[in-house]
Every structure is written in structure tokens, then in C-alpha cells.
mmCIF file of C-alpha atoms and ligand atoms in Angstrom:
data_model
loop_
_atom_site.group_PDB
_atom_site.id
_atom_site.type_symbol
_atom_site.label_atom_id
_atom_site.label_comp_id
_atom_site.label_asym_id
_atom_site.label_seq_id
_atom_site.Cartn_x
_atom_site.Cartn_y
_atom_site.Cartn_z
ATOM 1 C CA MET A 1 -0.060 0.139 -0.040
ATOM 2 C CA SER A 2 1.126 3.554 -0.888
ATOM 3 C CA ALA A 3 2.220 5.890 1.936
ATOM 4 C CA ARG A 4 0.250 8.893 2.234
ATOM 5 C CA LEU A 5 1.840 12.279 1.831
ATOM 6 C CA VAL A 6 0.500 15.580 2.669
ATOM 7 C CA VAL A 7 2.720 18.499 1.136
ATOM 8 C CA LEU A 8 2.731 21.996 2.308
ATOM 9 C CA VAL A 9 3.406 24.867 0.205
ATOM 10 C CA SER A 10 3.885 28.473 0.012
ATOM 11 C CA GLY A 11 4.939 29.342 -3.593
ATOM 12 C CA GLU A 12 5.462 28.020 -6.980
ATOM 13 C CA GLY A 13 5.508 24.338 -6.112
ATOM 14 C CA THR A 14 8.080 22.966 -8.393
ATOM 15 C CA ASN A 15 9.008 20.459 -5.816
ATOM 16 C CA LEU A 16 5.470 19.628 -5.208
ATOM 17 C CA GLN A 17 5.055 18.860 -8.917
ATOM 18 C CA ALA A 18 8.125 16.680 -8.946
ATOM 19 C CA LEU A 19 6.388 14.547 -5.990
ATOM 20 C CA ILE A 20 3.172 14.477 -7.822
ATOM 21 C CA ASP A 21 4.914 13.317 -10.953
ATOM 22 C CA ALA A 22 7.019 10.825 -9.146
ATOM 23 C CA ALA A 23 3.817 9.443 -7.274
ATOM 24 C CA GLN A 24 2.298 8.448 -10.756
ATOM 25 C CA ASP A 25 4.637 5.541 -10.554
ATOM 26 C CA GLU A 26 2.930 3.045 -8.323
ATOM 27 C CA ALA A 27 6.410 1.627 -7.577
ATOM 28 C CA TYR A 28 7.251 4.891 -5.884
ATOM 29 C CA GLY A 29 5.543 3.942 -2.853
ATOM 30 C CA ALA A 30 3.623 7.146 -2.109
ATOM 31 C CA ASP A 31 0.697 9.254 -3.056
ATOM 32 C CA VAL A 32 0.231 12.972 -2.505
ATOM 33 C CA VAL A 33 -3.196 12.757 -0.845
ATOM 34 C CA ALA A 34 -3.563 16.490 -0.109
ATOM 35 C CA VAL A 35 -1.885 19.904 -0.457
ATOM 36 C CA GLY A 36 -2.028 22.538 2.178
ATOM 37 C CA SER A 37 -0.820 26.070 1.887
ATOM 38 C CA ASP A 38 -0.679 29.139 4.354
ATOM 39 C CA ARG A 39 -1.815 31.495 1.698
ATOM 40 C CA PRO A 40 -4.543 31.581 -1.429
ATOM 41 C CA GLY A 41 -3.828 32.137 -5.109
ATOM 42 C CA ILE A 42 -0.268 30.622 -5.419
ATOM 43 C CA LYS A 43 0.844 28.481 -8.239
ATOM 44 C CA ALA A 44 1.230 25.268 -6.140
ATOM 45 C CA LEU A 45 -2.331 25.272 -5.363
ATOM 46 C CA ASP A 46 -2.943 25.428 -8.992
ATOM 47 C CA ARG A 47 -0.567 22.491 -9.697
ATOM 48 C CA ALA A 48 -2.816 20.434 -6.954
ATOM 49 C CA HIS A 49 -5.991 21.400 -8.636
ATOM 50 C CA HIS A 50 -4.645 20.419 -11.986
ATOM 51 C CA ALA A 51 -3.688 16.842 -10.538
ATOM 52 C CA ASN A 52 -6.809 16.458 -9.009
ATOM 53 C CA ILE A 53 -5.421 16.555 -5.357
ATOM 54 C CA PRO A 54 -7.483 17.935 -2.562
ATOM 55 C CA THR A 55 -6.066 21.301 -1.011
ATOM 56 C CA PHE A 56 -6.596 23.401 2.177
ATOM 57 C CA THR A 57 -5.405 26.810 3.265
ATOM 58 C CA VAL A 58 -4.751 27.787 6.822
ATOM 59 C CA SER A 59 -3.766 31.467 6.641
ATOM 60 C CA THR A 60 -2.054 33.197 9.749
ATOM 61 C CA LYS A 61 -4.101 36.022 9.328
ATOM 62 C CA SER A 62 -7.427 34.086 9.901
ATOM 63 C CA HIS A 63 -6.286 33.100 13.240
ATOM 64 C CA GLU A 64 -6.109 35.258 16.469
ATOM 65 C CA THR A 65 -2.864 33.732 17.753
ATOM 66 C CA ARG A 66 -0.059 31.879 16.226
ATOM 67 C CA HIS A 67 -0.924 28.685 18.432
ATOM 68 C CA LYS A 68 -4.576 28.705 17.037
ATOM 69 C CA TRP A 69 -3.118 28.832 13.399
ATOM 70 C CA ASP A 70 -0.816 25.986 14.370
ATOM 71 C CA GLU A 71 -3.660 23.917 15.748
ATOM 72 C CA ALA A 72 -5.795 24.460 12.867
ATOM 73 C CA LEU A 73 -2.959 23.477 10.438
ATOM 74 C CA THR A 74 -2.362 20.376 12.283
ATOM 75 C CA GLU A 75 -6.082 19.539 12.169
ATOM 76 C CA ALA A 76 -6.345 20.099 8.625
ATOM 77 C CA CYS A 77 -3.391 17.724 7.950
ATOM 78 C CA ARG A 78 -4.475 15.128 10.415
ATOM 79 C CA GLN A 79 -7.758 14.799 8.573
ATOM 80 C CA HIS A 80 -5.864 13.267 5.464
ATOM 81 C CA GLU A 81 -4.139 10.579 7.790
ATOM 82 C CA PRO A 82 -0.605 11.568 6.555
ATOM 83 C CA ASP A 83 2.261 8.881 7.021
ATOM 84 C CA LEU A 84 4.712 11.632 6.266
ATOM 85 C CA ILE A 85 4.368 15.407 5.785
ATOM 86 C CA VAL A 86 6.641 17.165 3.210
ATOM 87 C CA LEU A 87 7.381 20.979 3.594
ATOM 88 C CA ALA A 88 8.153 21.889 0.192
ATOM 89 C CA GLY A 89 8.928 25.718 0.032
ATOM 90 C CA PHE A 90 6.425 26.326 3.006
ATOM 91 C CA MET A 91 7.343 29.579 4.368
ATOM 92 C CA LYS A 92 6.280 29.367 7.954
ATOM 93 C CA LEU A 93 7.659 27.541 11.086
ATOM 94 C CA VAL A 94 5.281 25.015 12.535
ATOM 95 C CA GLY A 95 4.789 25.011 16.358
ATOM 96 C CA GLU A 96 4.289 22.774 19.100
ATOM 97 C CA PRO A 97 0.898 21.223 18.360
ATOM 98 C CA PHE A 98 2.050 20.234 14.926
ATOM 99 C CA LEU A 99 5.428 18.756 16.061
ATOM 100 C CA LYS A 100 3.358 16.994 18.823
ATOM 101 C CA ALA A 101 1.246 15.308 16.208
ATOM 102 C CA PHE A 102 3.741 14.978 13.347
ATOM 103 C CA GLY A 103 7.299 15.111 15.103
ATOM 104 C CA GLY A 104 9.826 12.727 13.438
ATOM 105 C CA ARG A 105 7.541 12.109 10.319
ATOM 106 C CA CYS A 106 7.699 15.627 8.841
ATOM 107 C CA VAL A 107 10.626 16.572 6.565
ATOM 108 C CA ASN A 108 11.529 20.111 5.073
ATOM 109 C CA THR A 109 13.609 20.958 2.043
ATOM 110 C CA HIS A 110 16.188 23.752 2.419
ATOM 111 C CA PRO A 111 18.264 25.343 -0.406
ATOM 112 C CA ALA A 112 21.606 25.246 1.170
ATOM 113 C CA LEU A 113 24.023 22.948 2.946
ATOM 114 C CA LEU A 114 23.021 22.831 6.490
ATOM 115 C CA PRO A 115 24.026 23.717 9.234
ATOM 116 C CA SER A 116 25.332 26.519 6.980
ATOM 117 C CA PHE A 117 22.971 29.327 5.827
ATOM 118 C CA PRO A 118 19.606 28.517 7.678
ATOM 119 C CA GLY A 119 16.781 30.598 7.427
ATOM 120 C CA THR A 120 14.549 32.414 4.362
ATOM 121 C CA HIS A 121 17.676 33.751 2.738
ATOM 122 C CA GLY A 122 19.861 30.693 2.441
ATOM 123 C CA VAL A 123 20.720 31.074 -0.949
ATOM 124 C CA ARG A 124 21.657 34.965 -0.912
ATOM 125 C CA ASP A 125 23.505 34.220 2.405
ATOM 126 C CA ALA A 126 25.639 31.522 0.732
ATOM 127 C CA LEU A 127 26.320 33.647 -2.487
ATOM 128 C CA ASP A 128 27.104 36.676 -0.355
ATOM 129 C CA HIS A 129 29.881 34.571 1.872
ATOM 130 C CA GLY A 130 31.549 33.599 -1.233
ATOM 131 C CA VAL A 131 31.291 30.118 -1.164
ATOM 132 C CA LYS A 132 32.129 27.809 -4.072
ATOM 133 C CA VAL A 133 29.875 25.003 -3.351
ATOM 134 C CA THR A 134 26.483 25.023 -1.979
ATOM 135 C CA GLY A 135 23.575 22.773 -2.244
ATOM 136 C CA CYS A 136 20.374 21.517 -0.637
ATOM 137 C CA THR A 137 19.457 19.465 2.413
ATOM 138 C CA VAL A 138 16.327 17.253 3.295
ATOM 139 C CA LEU A 139 15.963 17.464 7.032
ATOM 140 C CA ILE A 140 13.474 16.230 9.815
ATOM 141 C CA VAL A 141 11.635 18.968 11.202
ATOM 142 C CA ASP A 142 12.041 20.342 14.691
ATOM 143 C CA ASP A 143 11.433 23.302 16.676
ATOM 144 C CA GLY A 144 14.129 25.149 15.392
ATOM 145 C CA VAL A 145 14.868 27.086 12.281
ATOM 146 C CA ASP A 146 16.427 24.502 9.778
ATOM 147 C CA THR A 147 18.145 22.717 12.836
ATOM 148 C CA GLY A 148 16.568 19.428 12.659
ATOM 149 C CA PRO A 149 18.406 16.081 11.893
ATOM 150 C CA ILE A 150 19.701 15.726 8.348
ATOM 151 C CA VAL A 151 18.284 13.028 6.072
ATOM 152 C CA ALA A 152 19.918 14.066 2.706
ATOM 153 C CA GLN A 153 22.245 16.371 1.010
ATOM 154 C CA ALA A 154 23.333 17.044 -2.396
ATOM 155 C CA SER A 155 25.963 19.734 -3.665
ATOM 156 C CA VAL A 156 25.817 22.360 -6.185
ATOM 157 C CA PRO A 157 28.514 24.617 -7.474
ATOM 158 C CA VAL A 158 28.382 28.229 -7.317
ATOM 159 C CA HIS A 159 29.439 29.940 -10.804
ATOM 160 C CA ASP A 160 31.213 32.969 -11.203
ATOM 161 C CA GLY A 161 28.410 35.576 -12.318
ATOM 162 C CA ASP A 162 25.721 34.034 -10.367
ATOM 163 C CA ASP A 163 23.163 35.968 -8.842
ATOM 164 C CA GLU A 164 20.548 34.931 -6.266
ATOM 165 C CA GLU A 165 18.085 33.610 -8.896
ATOM 166 C CA THR A 166 20.585 31.752 -11.167
ATOM 167 C CA LEU A 167 21.988 30.057 -8.120
ATOM 168 C CA HIS A 168 18.407 29.075 -6.791
ATOM 169 C CA GLU A 169 17.460 27.795 -10.060
ATOM 170 C CA ARG A 170 20.574 25.560 -10.277
ATOM 171 C CA ILE A 171 19.884 24.390 -6.820
ATOM 172 C CA LYS A 172 16.111 23.739 -7.112
ATOM 173 C CA VAL A 173 17.012 21.225 -10.006
ATOM 174 C CA ALA A 174 19.327 19.338 -7.535
ATOM 175 C CA GLU A 175 16.725 19.894 -4.874
ATOM 176 C CA ARG A 176 13.665 18.238 -6.774
ATOM 177 C CA GLY A 177 15.832 15.261 -7.532
ATOM 178 C CA LEU A 178 16.780 14.959 -3.813
ATOM 179 C CA LEU A 179 13.536 15.416 -2.340
ATOM 180 C CA VAL A 180 11.861 12.801 -4.707
ATOM 181 C CA ALA A 181 14.666 10.293 -4.135
ATOM 182 C CA THR A 182 14.751 10.661 -0.387
ATOM 183 C CA VAL A 183 10.903 10.726 0.254
ATOM 184 C CA GLY A 184 10.723 7.714 -1.948
ATOM 185 C CA ARG A 185 13.447 5.867 -0.025
ATOM 186 C CA MET A 186 11.764 6.771 3.218
ATOM 187 C CA VAL A 187 8.319 5.582 2.543
ATOM 188 C CA ARG A 188 9.724 2.239 0.820
ATOM 189 C CA GLU A 189 12.328 1.413 3.373
ATOM 190 C CA GLY A 190 11.425 3.087 6.445
ATOM 191 C CA TRP A 191 13.568 5.503 8.712
ATOM 192 C CA SER A 192 14.724 6.064 12.179
ATOM 193 C CA VAL A 193 16.005 8.995 14.086
ATOM 194 C CA ASP A 194 18.733 8.585 16.897
ATOM 195 C CA GLY A 195 19.620 12.143 18.183
ATOM 196 C CA ARG A 196 21.095 13.915 15.124
ATOM 197 C CA LYS A 197 21.463 10.632 12.995
ATOM 198 C CA VAL A 198 18.884 9.817 10.535
ATOM 199 C CA ARG A 199 19.007 6.485 9.020
ATOM 200 C CA ILE A 200 16.881 5.159 5.961
ATOM 201 C CA GLY A 201 16.110 1.428 6.166
ATOM 202 C CA PRO A 202 15.510 -1.225 8.656
HETATM 203 C C1 GRF B 301 12.771 25.734 -2.786
HETATM 204 O O1 GRF B 301 14.146 25.921 -3.092
HETATM 205 C C2 GRF B 301 12.625 25.604 -1.119
HETATM 206 O O2 GRF B 301 13.933 24.937 -0.524
HETATM 207 C C3 GRF B 301 12.648 27.066 -0.760
HETATM 208 O O3 GRF B 301 11.866 27.659 -1.659
HETATM 209 C C4 GRF B 301 11.964 26.943 -2.762
HETATM 210 C C5 GRF B 301 10.264 26.533 -3.261
HETATM 211 O O4 GRF B 301 10.410 26.295 -4.540
HETATM 212 N N1 GRF B 301 12.324 27.311 0.540
HETATM 213 P P1 GRF B 301 9.118 25.493 -5.153
HETATM 214 O O5 GRF B 301 7.726 26.289 -4.479
HETATM 215 O O6 GRF B 301 9.080 24.234 -4.725
HETATM 216 O O7 GRF B 301 9.107 25.880 -6.510
#
């Protein structure tokens, strides 16, 4: 039986699309059963509609406190009975209720080689620092900003003349491949987390 993925998004949704495409093949081992966002009107939601995947939007604006928003997001996810939640360009930090429900089975993708350059501007920060190699990281979500245990990483060269956009596009090519491969292995082989060490497989 295929694992149930709920994917949370905030933007363009190319990582989501890569997961949807991979899941077309039954051998992949996972189905995207729902897509959630923190804002309406984004391309990622169009991609979900196009693929006939149910969507939900839980915006911070329509909740009195961040805690209430987190509870509503948790409940919206729970209704789809996920085996694994994937934050694919989801631009909000999840809080205690969410982590209580889904801790250890929620992954995020970040466009830098953590622990270097966490946060919203990972690509720009790496470029400004002058690194020659950067990349992307799939990590287990914890209560910090991109601090969780690392599941997988891929490196990407920085080219002379890169700006934030050209570098991010190169990273995103690697990122989509890494996310699809890593989520696939996790759902097919299982995973365990021991402190900071993540192991895929029995
Ligand atoms: C990705 O690079 C993700 O790591 C970052 O934002 C980008 C989202 O891209 N946080 P997309 O929406 O999947 O196209």
C-alpha cells in the first residue's frame, strides 16, 4: 500500500510537482493525498487542482494567535491521515501542536548545505559569503529554524557571475531530485532518528 503524503507549500510548487509526477508510478510507494498552504492564490495550489488533489489553506491572518493557527494547520493535516508530511517551500515555522502530532515524520527541504545558511535567505547568504559550493538539504523538522536532523544532502557549484536567481534555479534542479529520491526511500524502506543521526532502512 502506498504511503500517504501531505505536502505543504507557499509558492511556485516545483518541488510539489516533482513529487506528484514521481507518485504517478505505483512503484514510487507514495501518493500525494492533500496539499496545504498558508496563503491562497499560489501556483502550487493550481498544480494540486490540476492533478485532482484536495487542497486546504490555513492562513495566519484568519487566526487570532500563532498557536491557534498551528492547531488549525495540524487538524487540517490530520484529516488526511498522513504517513509523512513534506514541507516543500512552506514559508512558515510550525509550532508545538504540529510537532506533537507529526514530530519525526515531517521533512523540510532547504536550499543550502545545513548547518550553513539556515533561514529564509539561504541562497543569498551563501552567495554573499562567497562559497564555491552550496546545495540543498532534506531534514527532519524540529522546533528550530532549519536545525533538525539531516536526512540527505546534495552539493551544487556556485558559478562566477551567479546572482541569487541563477543560483537558486540551479539548486532547485538538484533539490527536486533529492527530495523525490529521499522521500521515496523513506516511505519504501522506513527510517529512524537517533539524536542527530537519521537512518533510512531497517
Ligand atoms: C525551494 O528552493 C525551497 O527550498 C525554498 O523555496 C523553494 C520553493 O520552490 N524554501 P518551489 O515552490 O517548490 O518551486
